Amino acid sequence: MSYKIETNCIQAGYTPKSGEPRVIPIIQSTTYKYETGEEMGKLFDLEAEGYFYSRLQNPTCDMVAAKIASLEGGCAAMLTSSGQAANFIAAFNICSCGDHIVSSSQIYGGTFNLLSVTMKKMGIEVTFVSPDCSEEELNAAFKENTKMVFGETISNPSLCVLDIEMFAKAAHAHGVPLIIDNTFATPVNCRPIEWGADIVTHSTTKYMDGHAGTIGGVIVDSGKFDWDANADKYPGLTTPDDSYHGVIYTKKFGREKAYITKATVQLMRDFGCVQAPINAYMLNLGLESLHVRMPRHCENAQKIAEFLAGHPNVSWINYCGLKENKYYERAQKYMPNGSCGVISFGVKGGKDGASKFMSRLKLAAIVTHVADARTCVLHPATTTHRQMNDEELIEAGVTADLIRLSVGIENVDDIIADIKQALEG
């Protein structure tokens, strides 16, 4: 039976049988017992399904991953220890030394560094394009060795709304998948796979957890990209893997399981950035209220954005829910029910004005976090994006005066009152 997303937030991923726990159980075990060595040997050879070591797979994590796959409309998913781990594995699963990536320039600072610095050391090059580029400019960024395209549904912290369909069209025209980080929108407000994305990632640390209680990430595969049709680009999936006696993932596991299976049995095996079962359990508690929290975040953020837009001490504001915003029409297309609870704006006085404003806030906390139940604020240019030079900051859409306000689900009048007193000070 097919359920709506609100029901799947609660029910998907785990259906208890008679006498089993009603709530997803925490399987806090590193290992799993078998009667014979032959049984375990089949697991190591990928000849049978099951669990043998929680660095690769764990029942609790798999249940929660299955729920998120359902929410995104994907066919398979894998939890990771963080959102950064999710983006790294999502890319490294199909990229290797000598390959090339096309990415939107306006992405989270940590991901920008991952692509431009760390993966460059691995021999993987990246070309950054403006999220507002034309179709011609986007296509011009591709090379013979391009293996993927990357972007964020709503960029952190510049809040650009990506034209997912255009980026998907270009990716597919060049025979590569589109990977979308959907952290800010969540599947409640946007499901990128329905607009052409092939793989979706999340920092589950943000809205999915919703309480700043546990760090995690997830990779969701749509199961729609035809790796065999582009076999020469993806030998890791379409040619024998010597570490598993020559298994060919696309042949053995099909289009719907090849990508996640390889990510699990090869990369998670080698890098070990696994999510702990207790963290997955806590993540699931957050997922059960995601469909209730997201409308409140968006409702509060809309009212606060309208307040900020009319305040004389605010020099500019970026929130796609405002009709005068450059991304309003695009947001209505991809996220008609709301975008997220994050607002970017600048106060008069530039960087110094931003510092003074933030220091006067009483309810909103200055923290290196975003997208949870509590209202919080940050100055990205001197924190999350401080490793970038001035040119890179401009390219990423991060100005010196940019304040990132993550609107929580407190009473909106209390949040506005706090912002008002800080601005007037």
mmCIF file of N, CA and C in Angstrom, residues 117-170:
data_model
loop_
_atom_site.group_PDB
_atom_site.id
_atom_site.type_symbol
_atom_site.label_atom_id
_atom_site.label_comp_id
_atom_site.label_asym_id
_atom_site.label_seq_id
_atom_site.Cartn_x
_atom_site.Cartn_y
_atom_site.Cartn_z
ATOM 1 N N VAL A 117 39.916 21.256 -2.581
ATOM 2 C CA VAL A 117 41.212 21.073 -1.937
ATOM 3 C C VAL A 117 41.515 19.588 -1.708
ATOM 4 N N THR A 118 40.682 18.927 -0.895
ATOM 5 C CA THR A 118 40.986 17.543 -0.512
ATOM 6 C C THR A 118 40.921 16.588 -1.695
ATOM 7 N N MET A 119 39.853 16.660 -2.483
ATOM 8 C CA MET A 119 39.732 15.726 -3.614
ATOM 9 C C MET A 119 40.704 16.079 -4.730
ATOM 10 N N LYS A 120 41.125 17.339 -4.772
ATOM 11 C CA LYS A 120 42.169 17.725 -5.740
ATOM 12 C C LYS A 120 43.456 16.981 -5.445
ATOM 13 N N LYS A 121 43.744 16.771 -4.142
ATOM 14 C CA LYS A 121 44.938 16.019 -3.754
ATOM 15 C C LYS A 121 44.843 14.557 -4.188
ATOM 16 N N MET A 122 43.624 14.091 -4.434
ATOM 17 C CA MET A 122 43.414 12.722 -4.907
ATOM 18 C C MET A 122 43.437 12.645 -6.427
ATOM 19 N N GLY A 123 43.690 13.799 -7.073
ATOM 20 C CA GLY A 123 43.749 13.814 -8.528
ATOM 21 C C GLY A 123 42.415 14.046 -9.191
ATOM 22 N N ILE A 124 41.427 14.515 -8.425
ATOM 23 C CA ILE A 124 40.090 14.788 -8.966
ATOM 24 C C ILE A 124 39.904 16.297 -9.062
ATOM 25 N N GLU A 125 39.683 16.800 -10.271
ATOM 26 C CA GLU A 125 39.540 18.232 -10.498
ATOM 27 C C GLU A 125 38.063 18.630 -10.493
ATOM 28 N N VAL A 126 37.806 19.903 -10.197
ATOM 29 C CA VAL A 126 36.431 20.406 -10.176
ATOM 30 C C VAL A 126 36.362 21.740 -10.904
ATOM 31 N N THR A 127 35.298 21.937 -11.641
ATOM 32 C CA THR A 127 35.000 23.232 -12.254
ATOM 33 C C THR A 127 33.733 23.763 -11.599
ATOM 34 N N PHE A 128 33.822 24.944 -10.987
ATOM 35 C CA PHE A 128 32.673 25.546 -10.344
ATOM 36 C C PHE A 128 31.960 26.483 -11.315
ATOM 37 N N VAL A 129 30.645 26.373 -11.330
ATOM 38 C CA VAL A 129 29.828 27.234 -12.181
ATOM 39 C C VAL A 129 28.807 27.953 -11.308
ATOM 40 N N SER A 130 28.401 29.120 -11.745
ATOM 41 C CA SER A 130 27.381 29.847 -11.006
ATOM 42 C C SER A 130 26.065 29.074 -11.056
ATOM 43 N N PRO A 131 25.340 29.005 -9.940
ATOM 44 C CA PRO A 131 24.029 28.345 -9.978
ATOM 45 C C PRO A 131 23.043 29.094 -10.862
ATOM 46 N N ASP A 132 23.377 30.331 -11.200
ATOM 47 C CA ASP A 132 22.523 31.138 -12.067
ATOM 48 C C ASP A 132 23.026 31.165 -13.504
ATOM 49 N N CYS A 133 23.937 30.254 -13.846
ATOM 50 C CA CYS A 133 24.504 30.233 -15.191
ATOM 51 C C CYS A 133 23.455 29.852 -16.222
ATOM 52 N N SER A 134 23.745 30.166 -17.463
ATOM 53 C CA SER A 134 22.858 29.770 -18.557
ATOM 54 C C SER A 134 23.110 28.308 -18.896
ATOM 55 N N GLU A 135 22.222 27.729 -19.676
ATOM 56 C CA GLU A 135 22.381 26.341 -20.092
ATOM 57 C C GLU A 135 23.663 26.177 -20.908
ATOM 58 N N GLU A 136 23.979 27.183 -21.724
ATOM 59 C CA GLU A 136 25.188 27.143 -22.546
ATOM 60 C C GLU A 136 26.438 27.194 -21.669
ATOM 61 N N GLU A 137 26.432 28.050 -20.670
ATOM 62 C CA GLU A 137 27.574 28.153 -19.763
ATOM 63 C C GLU A 137 27.774 26.863 -18.975
ATOM 64 N N LEU A 138 26.685 26.240 -18.583
ATOM 65 C CA LEU A 138 26.771 24.980 -17.840
ATOM 66 C C LEU A 138 27.369 23.886 -18.706
ATOM 67 N N ASN A 139 26.885 23.760 -19.926
ATOM 68 C CA ASN A 139 27.398 22.714 -20.822
ATOM 69 C C ASN A 139 28.868 22.925 -21.153
ATOM 70 N N ALA A 140 29.304 24.181 -21.186
ATOM 71 C CA ALA A 140 30.699 24.481 -21.512
ATOM 72 C C ALA A 140 31.662 24.022 -20.419
ATOM 73 N N ALA A 141 31.150 23.762 -19.225
ATOM 74 C CA ALA A 141 32.005 23.357 -18.100
ATOM 75 C C ALA A 141 32.385 21.882 -18.155
ATOM 76 N N PHE A 142 31.691 21.089 -18.962
ATOM 77 C CA PHE A 142 31.951 19.650 -19.024
ATOM 78 C C PHE A 142 33.226 19.347 -19.805
ATOM 79 N N LYS A 143 33.888 18.249 -19.388
ATOM 80 C CA LYS A 143 35.070 17.763 -20.081
ATOM 81 C C LYS A 143 34.880 16.293 -20.419
ATOM 82 N N GLU A 144 35.819 15.745 -21.167
ATOM 83 C CA GLU A 144 35.745 14.329 -21.530
ATOM 84 C C GLU A 144 35.751 13.434 -20.297
ATOM 85 N N ASN A 145 36.454 13.891 -19.245
ATOM 86 C CA ASN A 145 36.595 13.062 -18.045
ATOM 87 C C ASN A 145 35.640 13.468 -16.922
ATOM 88 N N THR A 146 34.606 14.255 -17.221
ATOM 89 C CA THR A 146 33.613 14.624 -16.210
ATOM 90 C C THR A 146 32.819 13.382 -15.809
ATOM 91 N N LYS A 147 32.659 13.188 -14.493
ATOM 92 C CA LYS A 147 31.964 11.993 -14.008
ATOM 93 C C LYS A 147 30.680 12.300 -13.238
ATOM 94 N N MET A 148 30.466 13.561 -12.844
ATOM 95 C CA MET A 148 29.259 13.880 -12.085
ATOM 96 C C MET A 148 29.050 15.385 -12.027
ATOM 97 N N VAL A 149 27.824 15.773 -11.670
ATOM 98 C CA VAL A 149 27.470 17.169 -11.422
ATOM 99 C C VAL A 149 26.927 17.247 -10.005
ATOM 100 N N PHE A 150 27.290 18.330 -9.297
ATOM 101 C CA PHE A 150 26.876 18.462 -7.900
ATOM 102 C C PHE A 150 26.268 19.826 -7.644
ATOM 103 N N GLY A 151 25.254 19.859 -6.784
ATOM 104 C CA GLY A 151 24.652 21.116 -6.368
ATOM 105 C C GLY A 151 23.816 20.925 -5.126
ATOM 106 N N GLU A 152 23.361 22.028 -4.550
ATOM 107 C CA GLU A 152 22.483 21.994 -3.378
ATOM 108 C C GLU A 152 21.125 22.560 -3.756
ATOM 109 N N THR A 153 20.071 21.909 -3.315
ATOM 110 C CA THR A 153 18.720 22.387 -3.594
ATOM 111 C C THR A 153 18.595 23.851 -3.190
ATOM 112 N N ILE A 154 18.954 24.142 -1.942
ATOM 113 C CA ILE A 154 19.047 25.506 -1.422
ATOM 114 C C ILE A 154 20.462 25.639 -0.854
ATOM 115 N N SER A 155 21.242 26.547 -1.405
ATOM 116 C CA SER A 155 22.651 26.617 -1.017
ATOM 117 C C SER A 155 22.827 27.196 0.374
ATOM 118 N N ASN A 156 23.842 26.680 1.050
ATOM 119 C CA ASN A 156 24.180 27.095 2.411
ATOM 120 C C ASN A 156 25.490 27.887 2.380
ATOM 121 N N PRO A 157 25.479 29.191 2.713
ATOM 122 C CA PRO A 157 24.401 29.972 3.328
ATOM 123 C C PRO A 157 23.753 30.990 2.386
ATOM 124 N N SER A 158 24.140 30.972 1.091
ATOM 125 C CA SER A 158 23.688 32.040 0.187
ATOM 126 C C SER A 158 22.228 31.900 -0.211
ATOM 127 N N LEU A 159 21.636 30.707 0.018
ATOM 128 C CA LEU A 159 20.207 30.455 -0.214
ATOM 129 C C LEU A 159 19.804 30.614 -1.673
ATOM 130 N N CYS A 160 20.715 30.249 -2.562
ATOM 131 C CA CYS A 160 20.358 30.153 -3.983
ATOM 132 C C CYS A 160 19.495 28.905 -4.181
ATOM 133 N N VAL A 161 18.456 29.022 -4.989
ATOM 134 C CA VAL A 161 17.612 27.869 -5.337
ATOM 135 C C VAL A 161 18.085 27.342 -6.686
ATOM 136 N N LEU A 162 18.558 26.116 -6.703
ATOM 137 C CA LEU A 162 19.128 25.539 -7.913
ATOM 138 C C LEU A 162 18.029 25.169 -8.915
ATOM 139 N N ASP A 163 18.310 25.388 -10.199
ATOM 140 C CA ASP A 163 17.414 24.934 -11.260
ATOM 141 C C ASP A 163 17.733 23.458 -11.509
ATOM 142 N N ILE A 164 17.109 22.596 -10.735
ATOM 143 C CA ILE A 164 17.440 21.168 -10.751
ATOM 144 C C ILE A 164 17.228 20.560 -12.127
ATOM 145 N N GLU A 165 16.139 20.902 -12.775
ATOM 146 C CA GLU A 165 15.850 20.327 -14.090
ATOM 147 C C GLU A 165 16.930 20.676 -15.108
ATOM 148 N N MET A 166 17.383 21.932 -15.117
ATOM 149 C CA MET A 166 18.402 22.341 -16.071
ATOM 150 C C MET A 166 19.718 21.616 -15.802
ATOM 151 N N PHE A 167 20.103 21.506 -14.536
ATOM 152 C CA PHE A 167 21.347 20.822 -14.194
ATOM 153 C C PHE A 167 21.247 19.325 -14.502
ATOM 154 N N ALA A 168 20.076 18.734 -14.294
ATOM 155 C CA ALA A 168 19.879 17.318 -14.607
ATOM 156 C C ALA A 168 19.946 17.081 -16.114
ATOM 157 N N LYS A 169 19.340 17.985 -16.875
ATOM 158 C CA LYS A 169 19.340 17.860 -18.329
ATOM 159 C C LYS A 169 20.764 17.894 -18.864
ATOM 160 N N ALA A 170 21.568 18.835 -18.366
ATOM 161 C CA ALA A 170 22.956 18.941 -18.817
ATOM 162 C C ALA A 170 23.759 17.707 -18.414
#
